[in-house]
PDB file of C-alpha atoms in Angstrom:
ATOM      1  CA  UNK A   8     -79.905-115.032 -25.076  1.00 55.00           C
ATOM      2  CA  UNK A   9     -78.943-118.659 -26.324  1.00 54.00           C
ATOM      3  CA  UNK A  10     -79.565-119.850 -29.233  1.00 57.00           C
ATOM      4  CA  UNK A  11     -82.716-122.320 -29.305  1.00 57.00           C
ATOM      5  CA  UNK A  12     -81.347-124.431 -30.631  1.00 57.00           C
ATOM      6  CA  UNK A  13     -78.469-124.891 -28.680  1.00 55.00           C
ATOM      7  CA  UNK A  14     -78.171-128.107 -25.832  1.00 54.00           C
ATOM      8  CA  UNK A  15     -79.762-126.203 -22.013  1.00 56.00           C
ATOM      9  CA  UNK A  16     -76.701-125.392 -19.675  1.00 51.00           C
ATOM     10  CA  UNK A  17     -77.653-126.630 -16.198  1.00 48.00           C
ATOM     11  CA  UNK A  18     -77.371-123.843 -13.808  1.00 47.00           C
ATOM     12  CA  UNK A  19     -74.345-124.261 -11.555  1.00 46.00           C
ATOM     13  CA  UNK A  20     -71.797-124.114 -14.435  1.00 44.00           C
ATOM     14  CA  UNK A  21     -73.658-120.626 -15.089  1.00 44.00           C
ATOM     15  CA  UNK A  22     -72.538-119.552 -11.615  1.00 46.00           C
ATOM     16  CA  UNK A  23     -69.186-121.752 -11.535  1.00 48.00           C
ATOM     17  CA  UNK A  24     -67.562-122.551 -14.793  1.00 49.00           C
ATOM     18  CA  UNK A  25     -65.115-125.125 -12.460  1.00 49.00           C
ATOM     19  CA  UNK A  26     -65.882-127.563  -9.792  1.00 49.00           C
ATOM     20  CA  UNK A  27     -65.708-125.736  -6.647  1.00 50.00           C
ATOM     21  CA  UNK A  28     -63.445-128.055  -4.265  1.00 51.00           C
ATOM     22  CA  UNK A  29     -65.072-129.246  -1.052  1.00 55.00           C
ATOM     23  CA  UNK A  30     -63.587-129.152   2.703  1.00 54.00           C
ATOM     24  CA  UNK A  31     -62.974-132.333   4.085  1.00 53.00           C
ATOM     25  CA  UNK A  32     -65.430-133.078   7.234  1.00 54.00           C
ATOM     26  CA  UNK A  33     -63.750-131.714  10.749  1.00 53.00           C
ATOM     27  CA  UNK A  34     -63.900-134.229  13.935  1.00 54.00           C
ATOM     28  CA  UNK A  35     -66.327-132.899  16.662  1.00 54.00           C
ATOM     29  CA  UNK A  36     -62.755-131.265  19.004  1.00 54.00           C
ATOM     30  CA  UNK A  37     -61.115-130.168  15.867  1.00 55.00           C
ATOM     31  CA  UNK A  38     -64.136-128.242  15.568  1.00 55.00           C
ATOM     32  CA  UNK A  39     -64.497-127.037  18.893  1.00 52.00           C
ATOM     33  CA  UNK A  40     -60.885-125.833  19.016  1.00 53.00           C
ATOM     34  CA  UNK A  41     -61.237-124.127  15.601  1.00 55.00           C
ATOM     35  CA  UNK A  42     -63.781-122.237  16.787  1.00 54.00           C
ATOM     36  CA  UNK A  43     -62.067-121.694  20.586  1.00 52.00           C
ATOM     37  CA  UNK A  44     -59.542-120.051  18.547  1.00 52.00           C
ATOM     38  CA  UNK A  45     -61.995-117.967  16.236  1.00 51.00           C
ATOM     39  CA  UNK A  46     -63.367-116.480  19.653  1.00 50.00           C
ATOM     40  CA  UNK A  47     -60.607-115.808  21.900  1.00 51.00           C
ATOM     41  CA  UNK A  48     -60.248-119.320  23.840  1.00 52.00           C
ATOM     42  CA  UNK A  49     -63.616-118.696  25.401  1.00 55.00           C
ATOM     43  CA  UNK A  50     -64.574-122.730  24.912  1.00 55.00           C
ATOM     44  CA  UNK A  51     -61.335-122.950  27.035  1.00 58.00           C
ATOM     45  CA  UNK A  52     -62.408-120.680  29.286  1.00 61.00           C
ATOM     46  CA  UNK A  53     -66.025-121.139  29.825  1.00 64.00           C
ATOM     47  CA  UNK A  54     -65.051-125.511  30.349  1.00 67.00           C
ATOM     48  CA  UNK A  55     -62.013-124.253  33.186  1.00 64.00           C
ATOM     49  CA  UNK A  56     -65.042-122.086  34.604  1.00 63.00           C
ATOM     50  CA  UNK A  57     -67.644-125.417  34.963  1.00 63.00           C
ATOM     51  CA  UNK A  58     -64.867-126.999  36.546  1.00 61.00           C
ATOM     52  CA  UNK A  59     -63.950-124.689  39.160  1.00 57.00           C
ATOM     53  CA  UNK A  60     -67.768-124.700  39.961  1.00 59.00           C
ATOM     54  CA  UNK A  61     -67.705-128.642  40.417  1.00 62.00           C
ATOM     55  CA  UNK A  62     -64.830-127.936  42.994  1.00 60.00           C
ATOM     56  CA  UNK A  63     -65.743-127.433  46.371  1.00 61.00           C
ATOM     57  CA  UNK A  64     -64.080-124.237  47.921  1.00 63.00           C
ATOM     58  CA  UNK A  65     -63.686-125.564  51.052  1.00 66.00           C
ATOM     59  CA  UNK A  66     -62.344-128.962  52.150  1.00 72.00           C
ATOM     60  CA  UNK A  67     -63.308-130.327  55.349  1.00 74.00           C
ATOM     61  CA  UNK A  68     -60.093-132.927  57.026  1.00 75.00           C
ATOM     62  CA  UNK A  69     -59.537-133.812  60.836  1.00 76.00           C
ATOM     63  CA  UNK A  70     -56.583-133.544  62.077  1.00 70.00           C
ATOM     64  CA  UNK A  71     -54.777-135.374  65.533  1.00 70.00           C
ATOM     65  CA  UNK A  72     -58.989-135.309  66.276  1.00 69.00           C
ATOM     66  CA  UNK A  73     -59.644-131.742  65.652  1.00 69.00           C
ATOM     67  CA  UNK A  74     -61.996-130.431  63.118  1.00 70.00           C
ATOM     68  CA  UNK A  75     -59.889-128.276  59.621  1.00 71.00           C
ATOM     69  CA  UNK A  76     -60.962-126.312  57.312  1.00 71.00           C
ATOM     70  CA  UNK A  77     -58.595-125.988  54.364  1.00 70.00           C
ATOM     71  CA  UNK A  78     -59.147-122.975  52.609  1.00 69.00           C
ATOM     72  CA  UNK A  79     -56.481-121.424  50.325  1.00 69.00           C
ATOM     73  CA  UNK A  80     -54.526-118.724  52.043  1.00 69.00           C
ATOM     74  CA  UNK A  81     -52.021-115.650  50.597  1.00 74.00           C
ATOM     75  CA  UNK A  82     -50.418-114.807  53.630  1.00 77.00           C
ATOM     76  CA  UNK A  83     -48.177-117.245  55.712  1.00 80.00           C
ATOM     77  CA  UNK A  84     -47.696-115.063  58.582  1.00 81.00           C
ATOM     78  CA  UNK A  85     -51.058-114.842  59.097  1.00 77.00           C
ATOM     79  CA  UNK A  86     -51.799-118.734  58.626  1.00 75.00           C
ATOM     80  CA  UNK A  87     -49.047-119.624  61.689  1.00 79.00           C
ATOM     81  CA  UNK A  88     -50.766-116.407  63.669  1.00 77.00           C
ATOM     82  CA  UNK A  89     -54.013-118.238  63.846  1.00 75.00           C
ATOM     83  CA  UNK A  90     -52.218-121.326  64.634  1.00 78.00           C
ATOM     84  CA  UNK A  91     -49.870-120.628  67.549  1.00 78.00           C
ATOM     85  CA  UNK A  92     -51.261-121.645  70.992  1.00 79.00           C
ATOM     86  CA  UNK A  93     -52.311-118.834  73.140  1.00 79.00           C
ATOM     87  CA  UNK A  94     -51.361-118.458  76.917  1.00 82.00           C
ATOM     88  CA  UNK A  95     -53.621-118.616  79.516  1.00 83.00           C
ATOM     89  CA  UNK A  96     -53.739-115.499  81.587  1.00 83.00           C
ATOM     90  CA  UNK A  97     -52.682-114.595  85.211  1.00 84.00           C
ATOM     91  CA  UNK A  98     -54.909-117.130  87.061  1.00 84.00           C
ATOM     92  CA  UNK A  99     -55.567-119.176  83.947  1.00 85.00           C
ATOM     93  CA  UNK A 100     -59.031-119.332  82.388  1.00 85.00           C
ATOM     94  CA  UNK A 101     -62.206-118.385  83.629  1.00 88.00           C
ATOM     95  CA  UNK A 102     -64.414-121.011  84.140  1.00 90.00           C
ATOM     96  CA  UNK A 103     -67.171-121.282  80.896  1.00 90.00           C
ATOM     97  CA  UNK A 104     -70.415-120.429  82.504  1.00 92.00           C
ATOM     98  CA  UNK A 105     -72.668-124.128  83.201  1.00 91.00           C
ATOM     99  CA  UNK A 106     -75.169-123.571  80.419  1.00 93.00           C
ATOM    100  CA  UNK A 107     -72.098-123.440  77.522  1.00 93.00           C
ATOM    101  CA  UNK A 108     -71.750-126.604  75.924  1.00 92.00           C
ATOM    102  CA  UNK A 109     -68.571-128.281  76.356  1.00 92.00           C
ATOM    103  CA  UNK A 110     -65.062-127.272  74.041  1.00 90.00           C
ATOM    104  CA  UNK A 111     -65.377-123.568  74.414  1.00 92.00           C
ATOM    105  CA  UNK A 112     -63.629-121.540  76.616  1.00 91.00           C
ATOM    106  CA  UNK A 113     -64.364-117.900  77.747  1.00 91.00           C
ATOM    107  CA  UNK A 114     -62.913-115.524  75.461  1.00 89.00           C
ATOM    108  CA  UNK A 115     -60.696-112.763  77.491  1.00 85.00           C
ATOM    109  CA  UNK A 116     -59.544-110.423  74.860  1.00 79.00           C
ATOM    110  CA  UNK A 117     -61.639-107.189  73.373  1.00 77.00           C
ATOM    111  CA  UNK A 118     -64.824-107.584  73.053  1.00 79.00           C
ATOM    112  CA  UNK A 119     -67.265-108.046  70.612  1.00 82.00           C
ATOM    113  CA  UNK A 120     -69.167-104.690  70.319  1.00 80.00           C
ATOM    114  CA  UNK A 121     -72.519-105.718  68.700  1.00 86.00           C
ATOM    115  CA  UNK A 122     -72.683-109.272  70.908  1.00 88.00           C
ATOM    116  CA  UNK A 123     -75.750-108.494  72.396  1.00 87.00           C
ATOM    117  CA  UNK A 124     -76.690-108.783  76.496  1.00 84.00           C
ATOM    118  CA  UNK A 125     -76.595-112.100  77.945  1.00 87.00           C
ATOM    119  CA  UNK A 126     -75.067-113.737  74.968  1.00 91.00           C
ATOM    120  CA  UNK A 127     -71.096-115.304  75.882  1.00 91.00           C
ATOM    121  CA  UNK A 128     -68.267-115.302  73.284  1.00 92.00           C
ATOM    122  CA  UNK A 129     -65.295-117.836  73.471  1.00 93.00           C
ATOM    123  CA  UNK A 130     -63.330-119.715  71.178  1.00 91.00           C
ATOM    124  CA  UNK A 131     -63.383-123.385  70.467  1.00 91.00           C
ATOM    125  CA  UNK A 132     -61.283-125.855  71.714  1.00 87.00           C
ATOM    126  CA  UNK A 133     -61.390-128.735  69.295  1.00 85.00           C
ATOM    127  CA  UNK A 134     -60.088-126.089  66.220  1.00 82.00           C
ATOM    128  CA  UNK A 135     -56.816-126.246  64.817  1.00 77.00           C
ATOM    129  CA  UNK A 136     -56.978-122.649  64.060  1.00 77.00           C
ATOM    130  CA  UNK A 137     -58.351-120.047  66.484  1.00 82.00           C
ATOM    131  CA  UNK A 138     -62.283-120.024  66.012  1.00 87.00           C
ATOM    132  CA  UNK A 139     -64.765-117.591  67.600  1.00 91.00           C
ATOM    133  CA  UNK A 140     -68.063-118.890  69.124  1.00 92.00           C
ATOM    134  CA  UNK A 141     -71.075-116.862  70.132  1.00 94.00           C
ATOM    135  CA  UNK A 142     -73.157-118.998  72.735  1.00 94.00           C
ATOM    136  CA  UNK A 143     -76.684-118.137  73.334  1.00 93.00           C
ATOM    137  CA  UNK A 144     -78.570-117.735  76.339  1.00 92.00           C
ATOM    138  CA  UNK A 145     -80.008-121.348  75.968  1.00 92.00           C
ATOM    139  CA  UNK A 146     -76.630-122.600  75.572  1.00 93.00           C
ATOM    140  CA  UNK A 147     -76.593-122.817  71.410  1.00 93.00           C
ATOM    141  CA  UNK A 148     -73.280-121.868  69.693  1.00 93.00           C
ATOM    142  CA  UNK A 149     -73.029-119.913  66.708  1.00 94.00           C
ATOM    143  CA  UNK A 150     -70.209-118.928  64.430  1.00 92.00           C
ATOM    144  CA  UNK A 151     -71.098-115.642  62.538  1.00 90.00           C
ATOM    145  CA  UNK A 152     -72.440-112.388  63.169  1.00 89.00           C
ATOM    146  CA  UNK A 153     -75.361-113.016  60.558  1.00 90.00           C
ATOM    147  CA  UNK A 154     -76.318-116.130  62.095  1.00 91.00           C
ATOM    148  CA  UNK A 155     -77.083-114.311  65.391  1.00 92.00           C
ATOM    149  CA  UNK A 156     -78.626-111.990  63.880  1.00 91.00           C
ATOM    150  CA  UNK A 157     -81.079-114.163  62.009  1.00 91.00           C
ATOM    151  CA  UNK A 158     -81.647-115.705  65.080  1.00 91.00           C
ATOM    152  CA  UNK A 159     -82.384-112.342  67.283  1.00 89.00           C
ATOM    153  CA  UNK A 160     -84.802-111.161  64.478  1.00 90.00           C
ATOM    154  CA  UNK A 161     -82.635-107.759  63.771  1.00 89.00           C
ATOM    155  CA  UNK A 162     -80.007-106.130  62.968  1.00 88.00           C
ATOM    156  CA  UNK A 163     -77.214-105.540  65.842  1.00 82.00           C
ATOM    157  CA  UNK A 164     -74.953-102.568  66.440  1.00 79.00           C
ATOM    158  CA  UNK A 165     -73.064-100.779  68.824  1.00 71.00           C
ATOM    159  CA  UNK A 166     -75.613-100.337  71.520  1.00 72.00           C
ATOM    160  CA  UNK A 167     -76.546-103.598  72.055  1.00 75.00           C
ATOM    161  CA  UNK A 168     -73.178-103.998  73.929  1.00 74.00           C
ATOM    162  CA  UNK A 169     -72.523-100.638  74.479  1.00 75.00           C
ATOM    163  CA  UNK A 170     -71.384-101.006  78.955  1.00 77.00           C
ATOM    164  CA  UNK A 171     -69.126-103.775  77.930  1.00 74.00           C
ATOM    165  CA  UNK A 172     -67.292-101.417  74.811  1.00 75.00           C
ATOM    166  CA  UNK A 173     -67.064 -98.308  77.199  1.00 80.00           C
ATOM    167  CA  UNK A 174     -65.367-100.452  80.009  1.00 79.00           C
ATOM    168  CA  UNK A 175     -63.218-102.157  77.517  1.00 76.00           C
ATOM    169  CA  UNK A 176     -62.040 -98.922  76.296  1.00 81.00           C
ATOM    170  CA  UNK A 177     -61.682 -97.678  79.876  1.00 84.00           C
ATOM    171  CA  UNK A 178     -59.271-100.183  81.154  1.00 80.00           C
ATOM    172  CA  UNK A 179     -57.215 -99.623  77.337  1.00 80.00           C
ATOM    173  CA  UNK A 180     -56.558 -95.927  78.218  1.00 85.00           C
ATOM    174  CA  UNK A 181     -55.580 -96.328  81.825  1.00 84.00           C
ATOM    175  CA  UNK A 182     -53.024 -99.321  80.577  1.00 81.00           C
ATOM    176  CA  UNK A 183     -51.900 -97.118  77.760  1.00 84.00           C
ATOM    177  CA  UNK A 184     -53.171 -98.989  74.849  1.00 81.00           C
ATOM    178  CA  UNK A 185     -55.489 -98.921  72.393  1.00 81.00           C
ATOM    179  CA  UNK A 186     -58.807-100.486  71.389  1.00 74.00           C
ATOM    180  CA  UNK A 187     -57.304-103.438  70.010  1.00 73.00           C
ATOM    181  CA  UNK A 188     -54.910-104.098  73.365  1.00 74.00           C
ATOM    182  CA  UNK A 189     -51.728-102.792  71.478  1.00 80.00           C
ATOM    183  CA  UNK A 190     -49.446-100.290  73.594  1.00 83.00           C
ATOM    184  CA  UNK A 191     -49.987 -96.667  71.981  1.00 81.00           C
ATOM    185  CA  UNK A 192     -46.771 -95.418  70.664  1.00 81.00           C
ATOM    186  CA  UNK A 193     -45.860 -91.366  70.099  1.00 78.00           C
ATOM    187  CA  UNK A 194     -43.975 -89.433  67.658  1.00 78.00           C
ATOM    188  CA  UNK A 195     -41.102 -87.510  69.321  1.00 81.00           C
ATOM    189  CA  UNK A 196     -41.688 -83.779  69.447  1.00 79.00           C
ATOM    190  CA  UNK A 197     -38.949 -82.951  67.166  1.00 80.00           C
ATOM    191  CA  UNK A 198     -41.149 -84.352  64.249  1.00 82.00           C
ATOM    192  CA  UNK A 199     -43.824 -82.292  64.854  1.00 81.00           C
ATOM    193  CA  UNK A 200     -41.371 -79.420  65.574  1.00 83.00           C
ATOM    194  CA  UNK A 201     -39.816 -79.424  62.030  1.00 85.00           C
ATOM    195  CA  UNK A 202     -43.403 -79.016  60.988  1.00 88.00           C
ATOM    196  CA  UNK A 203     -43.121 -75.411  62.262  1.00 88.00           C
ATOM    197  CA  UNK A 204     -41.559 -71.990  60.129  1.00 89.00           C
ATOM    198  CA  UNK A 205     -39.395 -69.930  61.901  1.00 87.00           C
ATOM    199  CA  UNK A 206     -41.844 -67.749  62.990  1.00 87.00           C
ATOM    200  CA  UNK A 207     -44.098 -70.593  64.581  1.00 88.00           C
ATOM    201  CA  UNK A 208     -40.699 -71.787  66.718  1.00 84.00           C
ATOM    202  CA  UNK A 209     -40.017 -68.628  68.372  1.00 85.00           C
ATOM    203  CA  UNK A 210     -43.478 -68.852  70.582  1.00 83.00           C
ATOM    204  CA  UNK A 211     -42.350 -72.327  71.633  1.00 81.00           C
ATOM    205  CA  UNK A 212     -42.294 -72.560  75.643  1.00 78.00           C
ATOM    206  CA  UNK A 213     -39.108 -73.603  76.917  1.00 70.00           C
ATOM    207  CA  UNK A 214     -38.774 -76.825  79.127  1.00 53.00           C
ATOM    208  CA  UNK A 215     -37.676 -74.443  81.798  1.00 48.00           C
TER     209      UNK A 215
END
């Protein structure tokens, strides 16, 4: 204990004999990248996140008077696929029916398997890029499966178009092709034939 009558000691220089030194003040973005760097960079992170949110995702142009969508795309070949101007067929193209509004024309390819009766699918016009349309007994166009379906009231499968996916698949086999219209192409024999032991070969039938 101190002596009484010695002069009272104030209580800082109990718990620091010297003068502790002092940080200078930071700025409000020294700060901020101080701490960015404490964390990882997620200030960095979490600000390049808000602005990708701002950002649309799509951007809407027109284009020689059509109607664009410019969405960022990975594959090239794919991009000019969409893009290349499709031939009419033998005949050209059917005639829309009179209750389809006007830039659609009747699709011709493979059809749409859950489209349900009575409802016509074509593709628009007035799109740079081939766009499929689902038109409505009343004559209202639709772009998406969903969309239809909200509209219907249900969910749609395979049955609801089931006469149009058997005779699609009927005229595919008698042409040779596939579901998707593409010619059907076989291994040689041979390949399957060096599948086979020696044993296996010897009850091959000859060609003869």
């Amino acid at each position: 204990p101190p002596h009484p009558l010695a002069p009272p000691v104030s209580l800082p220089y109990l718990f620091c004999p010297s003068p502790c030194p002092r940080r200078p003040a930071m700025k409000k973005g020294a700060a901020a990248a101080a701490a960015g760097a404490k964390v990882g960079g997620k200030v960095k992170k979490k600000s390049a996140a808000l602005k990708a949110k701002r950002e649309p995702k799509y951007k809407v142009t027109r284009q020689g008077g059509k109607i664009a969508v410019l969405r960022p795309f990975t594959d090239p070949e794919g991009w000019a696929r969409r893009r290349q101007k499709e031939k009419p067929p033998p005949g050209g193209w059917p005639k829309p029916p009179a209750h389809w509004p006007p830039g659609v024309r009747v699709h011709v390819g493979r059809p749409i398997y859950w489209l349900p009766k009575g409802w016509g699918h074509g593709i628009k016009t007035t799109c740079v890029a081939r766009l499929a349309a689902y038109v409505s007994p009343e004559g209202k166009m639709y772009y998406h499966r969903h969309t239809v379906e909200e509209v219907i009231g249900r969910k749609l499968g395979p049955d609801d178009n089931l006469d149009s996916a058997t005779r699609w698949a009927q005229e595919q086999i008698q042409a040779g092709k596939n579901w998707r219209g593409q010619l059907v192409k076989f291994s040689p024999d041979s390949k399957l034939f060096s599948c086979l032991n020696k044993r296996e070969r010897e009850n091959l039938v000859g060609v003869d």
